PDB file of C-alpha atoms in Angstrom:
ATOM      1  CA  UNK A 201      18.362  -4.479 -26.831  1.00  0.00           C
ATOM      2  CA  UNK A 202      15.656  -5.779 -24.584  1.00  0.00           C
ATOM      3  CA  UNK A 203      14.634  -9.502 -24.316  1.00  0.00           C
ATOM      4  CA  UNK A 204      10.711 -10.487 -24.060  1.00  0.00           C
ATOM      5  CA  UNK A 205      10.729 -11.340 -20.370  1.00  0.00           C
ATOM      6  CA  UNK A 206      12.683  -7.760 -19.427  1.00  0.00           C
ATOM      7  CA  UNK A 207       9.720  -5.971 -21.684  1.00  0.00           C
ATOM      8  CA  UNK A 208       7.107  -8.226 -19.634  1.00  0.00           C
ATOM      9  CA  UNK A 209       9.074  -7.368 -16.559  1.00  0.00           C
ATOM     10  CA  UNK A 210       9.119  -3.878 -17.239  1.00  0.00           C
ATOM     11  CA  UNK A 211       5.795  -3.504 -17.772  1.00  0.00           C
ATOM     12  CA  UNK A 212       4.828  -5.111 -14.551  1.00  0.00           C
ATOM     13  CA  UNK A 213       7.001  -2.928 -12.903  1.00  0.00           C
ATOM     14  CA  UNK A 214       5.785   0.104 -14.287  1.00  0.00           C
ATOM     15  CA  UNK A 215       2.120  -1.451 -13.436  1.00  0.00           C
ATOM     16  CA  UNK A 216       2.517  -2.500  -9.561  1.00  0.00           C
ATOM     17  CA  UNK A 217       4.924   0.393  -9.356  1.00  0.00           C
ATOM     18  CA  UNK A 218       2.328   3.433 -10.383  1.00  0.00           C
ATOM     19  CA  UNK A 219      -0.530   1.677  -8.768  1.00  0.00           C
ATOM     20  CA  UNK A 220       0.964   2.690  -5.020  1.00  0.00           C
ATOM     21  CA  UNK A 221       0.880   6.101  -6.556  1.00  0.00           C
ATOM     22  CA  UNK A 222      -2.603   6.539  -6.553  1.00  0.00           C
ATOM     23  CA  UNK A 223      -3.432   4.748  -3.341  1.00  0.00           C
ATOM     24  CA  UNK A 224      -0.471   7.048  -2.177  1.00  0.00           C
ATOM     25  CA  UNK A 225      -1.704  10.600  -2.957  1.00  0.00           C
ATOM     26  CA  UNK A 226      -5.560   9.472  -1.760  1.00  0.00           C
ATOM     27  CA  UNK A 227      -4.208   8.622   1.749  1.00  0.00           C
ATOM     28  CA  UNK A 228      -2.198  11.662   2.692  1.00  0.00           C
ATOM     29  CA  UNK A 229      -4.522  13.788   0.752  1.00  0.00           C
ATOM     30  CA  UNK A 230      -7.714  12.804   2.885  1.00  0.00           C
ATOM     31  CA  UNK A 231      -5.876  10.970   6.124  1.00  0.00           C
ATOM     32  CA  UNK A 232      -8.730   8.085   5.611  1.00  0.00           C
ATOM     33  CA  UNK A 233      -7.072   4.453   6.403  1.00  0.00           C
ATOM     34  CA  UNK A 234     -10.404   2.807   8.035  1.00  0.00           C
ATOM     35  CA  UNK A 235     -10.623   0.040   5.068  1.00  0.00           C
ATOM     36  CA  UNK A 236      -6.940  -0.116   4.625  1.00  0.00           C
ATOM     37  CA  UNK A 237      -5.645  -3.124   6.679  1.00  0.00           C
ATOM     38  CA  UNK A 238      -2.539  -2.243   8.938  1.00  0.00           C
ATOM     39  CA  UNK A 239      -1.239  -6.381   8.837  1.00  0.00           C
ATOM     40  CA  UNK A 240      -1.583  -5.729   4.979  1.00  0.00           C
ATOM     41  CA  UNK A 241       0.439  -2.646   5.083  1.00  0.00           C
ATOM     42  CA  UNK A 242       3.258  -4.113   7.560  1.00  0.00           C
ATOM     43  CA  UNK A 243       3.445  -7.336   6.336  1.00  0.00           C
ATOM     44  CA  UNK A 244       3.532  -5.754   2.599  1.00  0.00           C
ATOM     45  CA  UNK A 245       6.487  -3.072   3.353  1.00  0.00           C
ATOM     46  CA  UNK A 246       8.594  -5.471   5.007  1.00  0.00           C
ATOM     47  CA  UNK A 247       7.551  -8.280   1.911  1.00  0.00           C
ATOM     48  CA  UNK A 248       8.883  -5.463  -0.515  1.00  0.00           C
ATOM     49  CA  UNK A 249      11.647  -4.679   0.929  1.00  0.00           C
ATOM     50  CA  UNK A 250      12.839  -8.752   0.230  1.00  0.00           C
ATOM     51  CA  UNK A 251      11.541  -8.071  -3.184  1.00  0.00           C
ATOM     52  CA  UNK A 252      14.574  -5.577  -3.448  1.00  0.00           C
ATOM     53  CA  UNK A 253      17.197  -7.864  -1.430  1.00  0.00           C
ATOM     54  CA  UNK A 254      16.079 -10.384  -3.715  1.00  0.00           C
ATOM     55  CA  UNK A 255      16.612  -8.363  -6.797  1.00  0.00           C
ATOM     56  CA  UNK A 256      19.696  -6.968  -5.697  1.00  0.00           C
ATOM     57  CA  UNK A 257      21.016 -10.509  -5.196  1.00  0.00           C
ATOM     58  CA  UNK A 258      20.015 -11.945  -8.601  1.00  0.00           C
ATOM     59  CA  UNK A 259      20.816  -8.653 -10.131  1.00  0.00           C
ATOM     60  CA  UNK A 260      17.570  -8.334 -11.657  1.00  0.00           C
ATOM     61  CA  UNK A 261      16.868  -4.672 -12.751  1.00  0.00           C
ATOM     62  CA  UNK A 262      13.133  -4.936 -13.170  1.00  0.00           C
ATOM     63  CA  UNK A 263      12.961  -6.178  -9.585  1.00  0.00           C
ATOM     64  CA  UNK A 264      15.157  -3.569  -8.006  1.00  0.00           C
ATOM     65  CA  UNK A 265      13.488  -0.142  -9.981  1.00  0.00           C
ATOM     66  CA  UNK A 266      10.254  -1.937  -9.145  1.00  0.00           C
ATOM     67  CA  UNK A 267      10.599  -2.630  -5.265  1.00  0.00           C
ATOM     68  CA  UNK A 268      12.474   0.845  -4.494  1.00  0.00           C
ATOM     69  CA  UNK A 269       9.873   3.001  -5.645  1.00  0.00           C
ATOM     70  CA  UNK A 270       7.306   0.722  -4.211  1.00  0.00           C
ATOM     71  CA  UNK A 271       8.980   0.850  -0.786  1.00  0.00           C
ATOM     72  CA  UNK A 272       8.929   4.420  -0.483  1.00  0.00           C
ATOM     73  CA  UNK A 273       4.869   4.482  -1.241  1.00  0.00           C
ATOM     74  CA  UNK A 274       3.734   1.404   0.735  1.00  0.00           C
ATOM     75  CA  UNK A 275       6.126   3.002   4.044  1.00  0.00           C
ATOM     76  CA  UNK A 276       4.191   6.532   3.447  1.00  0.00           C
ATOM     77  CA  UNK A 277       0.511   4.829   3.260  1.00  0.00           C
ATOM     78  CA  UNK A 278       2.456   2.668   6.492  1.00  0.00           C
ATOM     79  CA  UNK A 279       2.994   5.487   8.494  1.00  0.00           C
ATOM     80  CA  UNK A 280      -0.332   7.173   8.118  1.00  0.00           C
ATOM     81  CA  UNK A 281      -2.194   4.234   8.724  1.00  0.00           C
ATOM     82  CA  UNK A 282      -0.047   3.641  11.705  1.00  0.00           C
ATOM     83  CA  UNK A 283      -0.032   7.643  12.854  1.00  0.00           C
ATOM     84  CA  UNK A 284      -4.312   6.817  12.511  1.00  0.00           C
ATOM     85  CA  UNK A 285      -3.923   3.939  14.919  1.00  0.00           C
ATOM     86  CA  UNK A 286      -2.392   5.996  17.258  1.00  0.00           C
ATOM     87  CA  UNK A 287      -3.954   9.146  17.359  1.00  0.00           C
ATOM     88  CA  UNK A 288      -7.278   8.379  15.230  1.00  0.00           C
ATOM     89  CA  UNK A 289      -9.785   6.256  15.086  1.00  0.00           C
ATOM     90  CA  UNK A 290      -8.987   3.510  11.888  1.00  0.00           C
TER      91      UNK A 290
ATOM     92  CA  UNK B  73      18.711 -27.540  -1.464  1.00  0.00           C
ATOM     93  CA  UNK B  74      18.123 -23.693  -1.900  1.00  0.00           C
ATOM     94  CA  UNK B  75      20.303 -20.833  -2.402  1.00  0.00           C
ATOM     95  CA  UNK B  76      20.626 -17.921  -0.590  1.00  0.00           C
ATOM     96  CA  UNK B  77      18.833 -15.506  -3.443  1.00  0.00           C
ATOM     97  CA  UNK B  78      15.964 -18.238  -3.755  1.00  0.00           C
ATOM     98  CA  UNK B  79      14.888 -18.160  -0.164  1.00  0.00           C
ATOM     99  CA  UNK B  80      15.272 -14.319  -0.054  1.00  0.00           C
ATOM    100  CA  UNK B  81      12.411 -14.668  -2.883  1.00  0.00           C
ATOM    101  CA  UNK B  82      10.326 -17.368  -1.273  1.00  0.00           C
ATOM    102  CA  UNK B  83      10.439 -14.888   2.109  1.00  0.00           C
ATOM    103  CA  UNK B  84       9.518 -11.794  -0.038  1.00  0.00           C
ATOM    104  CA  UNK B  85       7.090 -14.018  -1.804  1.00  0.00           C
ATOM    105  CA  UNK B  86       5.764 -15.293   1.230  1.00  0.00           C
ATOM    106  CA  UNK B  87       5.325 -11.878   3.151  1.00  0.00           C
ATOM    107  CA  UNK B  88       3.734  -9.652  -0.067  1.00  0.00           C
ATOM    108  CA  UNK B  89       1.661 -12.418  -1.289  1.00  0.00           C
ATOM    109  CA  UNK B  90      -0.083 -13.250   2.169  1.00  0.00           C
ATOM    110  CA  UNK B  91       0.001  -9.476   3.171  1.00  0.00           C
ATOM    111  CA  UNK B  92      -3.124  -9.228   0.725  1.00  0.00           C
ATOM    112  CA  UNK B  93      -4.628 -12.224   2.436  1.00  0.00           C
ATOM    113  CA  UNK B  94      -5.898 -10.092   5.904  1.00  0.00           C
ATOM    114  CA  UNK B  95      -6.519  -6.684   3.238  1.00  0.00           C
ATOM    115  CA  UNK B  96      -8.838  -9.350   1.210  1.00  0.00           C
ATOM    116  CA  UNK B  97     -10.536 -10.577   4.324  1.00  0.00           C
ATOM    117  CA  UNK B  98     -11.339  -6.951   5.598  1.00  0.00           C
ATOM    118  CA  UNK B  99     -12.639  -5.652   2.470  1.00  0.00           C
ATOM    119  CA  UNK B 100     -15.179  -8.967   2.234  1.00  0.00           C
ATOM    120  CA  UNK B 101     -15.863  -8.780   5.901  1.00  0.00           C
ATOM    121  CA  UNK B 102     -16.711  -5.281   6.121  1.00  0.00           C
ATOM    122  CA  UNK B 103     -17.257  -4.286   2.261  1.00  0.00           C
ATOM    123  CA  UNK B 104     -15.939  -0.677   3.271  1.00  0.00           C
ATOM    124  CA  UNK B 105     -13.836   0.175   0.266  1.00  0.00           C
ATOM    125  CA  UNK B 106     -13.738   4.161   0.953  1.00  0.00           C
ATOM    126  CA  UNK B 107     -10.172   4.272   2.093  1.00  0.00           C
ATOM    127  CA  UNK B 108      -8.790   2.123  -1.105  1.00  0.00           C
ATOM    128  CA  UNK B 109      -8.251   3.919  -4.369  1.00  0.00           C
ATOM    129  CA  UNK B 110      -9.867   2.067  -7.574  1.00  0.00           C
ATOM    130  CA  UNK B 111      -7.100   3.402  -9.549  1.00  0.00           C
ATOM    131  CA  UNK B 112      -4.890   1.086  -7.486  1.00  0.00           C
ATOM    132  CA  UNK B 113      -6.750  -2.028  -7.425  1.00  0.00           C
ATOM    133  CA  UNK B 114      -7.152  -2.190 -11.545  1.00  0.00           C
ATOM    134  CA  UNK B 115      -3.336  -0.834 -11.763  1.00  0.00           C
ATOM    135  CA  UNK B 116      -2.160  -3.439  -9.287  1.00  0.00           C
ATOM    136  CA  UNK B 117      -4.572  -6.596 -10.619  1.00  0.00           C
ATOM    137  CA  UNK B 118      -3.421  -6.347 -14.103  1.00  0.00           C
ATOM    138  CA  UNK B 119       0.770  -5.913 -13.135  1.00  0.00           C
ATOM    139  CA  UNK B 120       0.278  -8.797 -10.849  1.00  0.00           C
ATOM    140  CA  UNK B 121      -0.853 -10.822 -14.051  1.00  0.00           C
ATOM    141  CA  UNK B 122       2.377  -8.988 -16.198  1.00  0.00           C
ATOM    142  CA  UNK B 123       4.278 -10.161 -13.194  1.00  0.00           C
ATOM    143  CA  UNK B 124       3.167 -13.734 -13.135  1.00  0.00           C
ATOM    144  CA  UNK B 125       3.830 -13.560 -17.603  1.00  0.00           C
ATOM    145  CA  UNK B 126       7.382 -12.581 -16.444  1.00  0.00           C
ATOM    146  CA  UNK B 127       7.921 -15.549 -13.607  1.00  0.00           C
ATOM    147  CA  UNK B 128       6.920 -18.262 -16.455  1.00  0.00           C
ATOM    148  CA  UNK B 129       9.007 -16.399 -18.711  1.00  0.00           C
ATOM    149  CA  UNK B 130      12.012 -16.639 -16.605  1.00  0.00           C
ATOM    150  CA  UNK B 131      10.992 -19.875 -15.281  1.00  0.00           C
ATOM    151  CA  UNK B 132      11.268 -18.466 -11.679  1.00  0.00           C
ATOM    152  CA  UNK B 133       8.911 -20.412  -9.294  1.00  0.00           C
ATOM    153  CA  UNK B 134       9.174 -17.310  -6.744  1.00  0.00           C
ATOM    154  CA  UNK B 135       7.982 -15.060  -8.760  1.00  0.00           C
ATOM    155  CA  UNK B 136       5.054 -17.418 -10.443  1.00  0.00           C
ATOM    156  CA  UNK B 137       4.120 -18.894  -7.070  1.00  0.00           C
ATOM    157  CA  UNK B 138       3.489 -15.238  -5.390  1.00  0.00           C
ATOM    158  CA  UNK B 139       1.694 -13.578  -8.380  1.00  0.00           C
ATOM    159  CA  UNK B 140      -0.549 -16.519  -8.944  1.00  0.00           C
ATOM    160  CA  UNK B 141      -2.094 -16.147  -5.220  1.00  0.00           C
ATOM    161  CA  UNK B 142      -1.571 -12.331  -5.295  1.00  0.00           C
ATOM    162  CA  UNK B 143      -3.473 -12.310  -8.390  1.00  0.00           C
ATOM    163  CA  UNK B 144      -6.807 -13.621  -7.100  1.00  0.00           C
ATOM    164  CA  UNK B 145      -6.614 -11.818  -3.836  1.00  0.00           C
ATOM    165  CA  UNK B 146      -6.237  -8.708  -5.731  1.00  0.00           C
ATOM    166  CA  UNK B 147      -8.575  -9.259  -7.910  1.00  0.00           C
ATOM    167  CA  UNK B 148     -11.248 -10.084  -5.123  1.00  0.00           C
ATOM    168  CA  UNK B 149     -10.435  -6.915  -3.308  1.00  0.00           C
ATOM    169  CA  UNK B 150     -10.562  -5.035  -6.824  1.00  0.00           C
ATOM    170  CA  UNK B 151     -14.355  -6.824  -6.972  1.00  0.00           C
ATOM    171  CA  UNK B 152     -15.702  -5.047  -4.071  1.00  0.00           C
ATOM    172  CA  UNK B 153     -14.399  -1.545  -4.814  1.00  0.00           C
ATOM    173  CA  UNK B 154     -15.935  -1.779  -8.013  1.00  0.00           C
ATOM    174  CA  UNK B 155     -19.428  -3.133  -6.924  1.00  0.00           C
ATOM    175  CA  UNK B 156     -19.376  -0.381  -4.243  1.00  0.00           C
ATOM    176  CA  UNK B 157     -18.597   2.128  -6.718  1.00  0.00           C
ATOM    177  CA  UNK B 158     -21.583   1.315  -9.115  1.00  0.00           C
ATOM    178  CA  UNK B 159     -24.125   0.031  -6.533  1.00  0.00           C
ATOM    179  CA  UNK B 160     -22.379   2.127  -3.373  1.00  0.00           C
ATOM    180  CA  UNK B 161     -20.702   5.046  -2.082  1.00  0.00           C
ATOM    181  CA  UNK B 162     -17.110   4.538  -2.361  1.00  0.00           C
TER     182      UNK B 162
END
């Protein structure tokens, strides 16, 4: 059985989760990063990956299925951005 | 005095929460929202809000203080993209 809070939690997860999905798939489909901001990006992967040490310390499910998948998705959008900087312009 | 899990969360708070701030700042500055996917914006914005219902649910003042600023950031960025969309390209 599932308290309130772990159905509210849940649903954020699921919410915040999915929404990197998107943003995801439309940055290594088209390569474009110009409006994404790289300090949003670093300072965001490295924030999320807390998220999960913090989770993983309180032992808070919701927190740790949320901030793995997000990890994964905010690094990929990370690295394109990044590759852009590099070898683009943006 | 803190412990060790609570200032994990205040740094992951810290970092994800003002990692929006320089995002929120470019997207005002410039208004260039091509690069950002609308999907993610309205998915994020409204998790963000199921994330600050599950920090007052939990009482956890990580949790509530990061969403709450996260939440109007978010939401500003998620302004733009859609006035670009209906008044814009992009």
């Amino acid at each position: 059985m599932k308290t309130t809070p772990e159905i509210i939690g849940y649903l954020a997860a699921i919410l915040t989760t999915a929404s990197f999905l998107p943003q995801a798939i439309l940055t290594i489909k088209t390569k474009d990063t110009k409006s994404l901001s790289l300090s949003m990006y670093a300072m965001f992967t490295l924030g999320v990956l807390f998220w999960l040490l913090y989770g993983l310390s309180i032992a808070d499910k919701a927190i740790i299925f949320a901030n793995s998948i997000t990890l994964i998705l905010a690094a990929a959008i990370l690295s394109v951005k990044i590759y852009n900087r590099l070898y683009n312009k943006g």
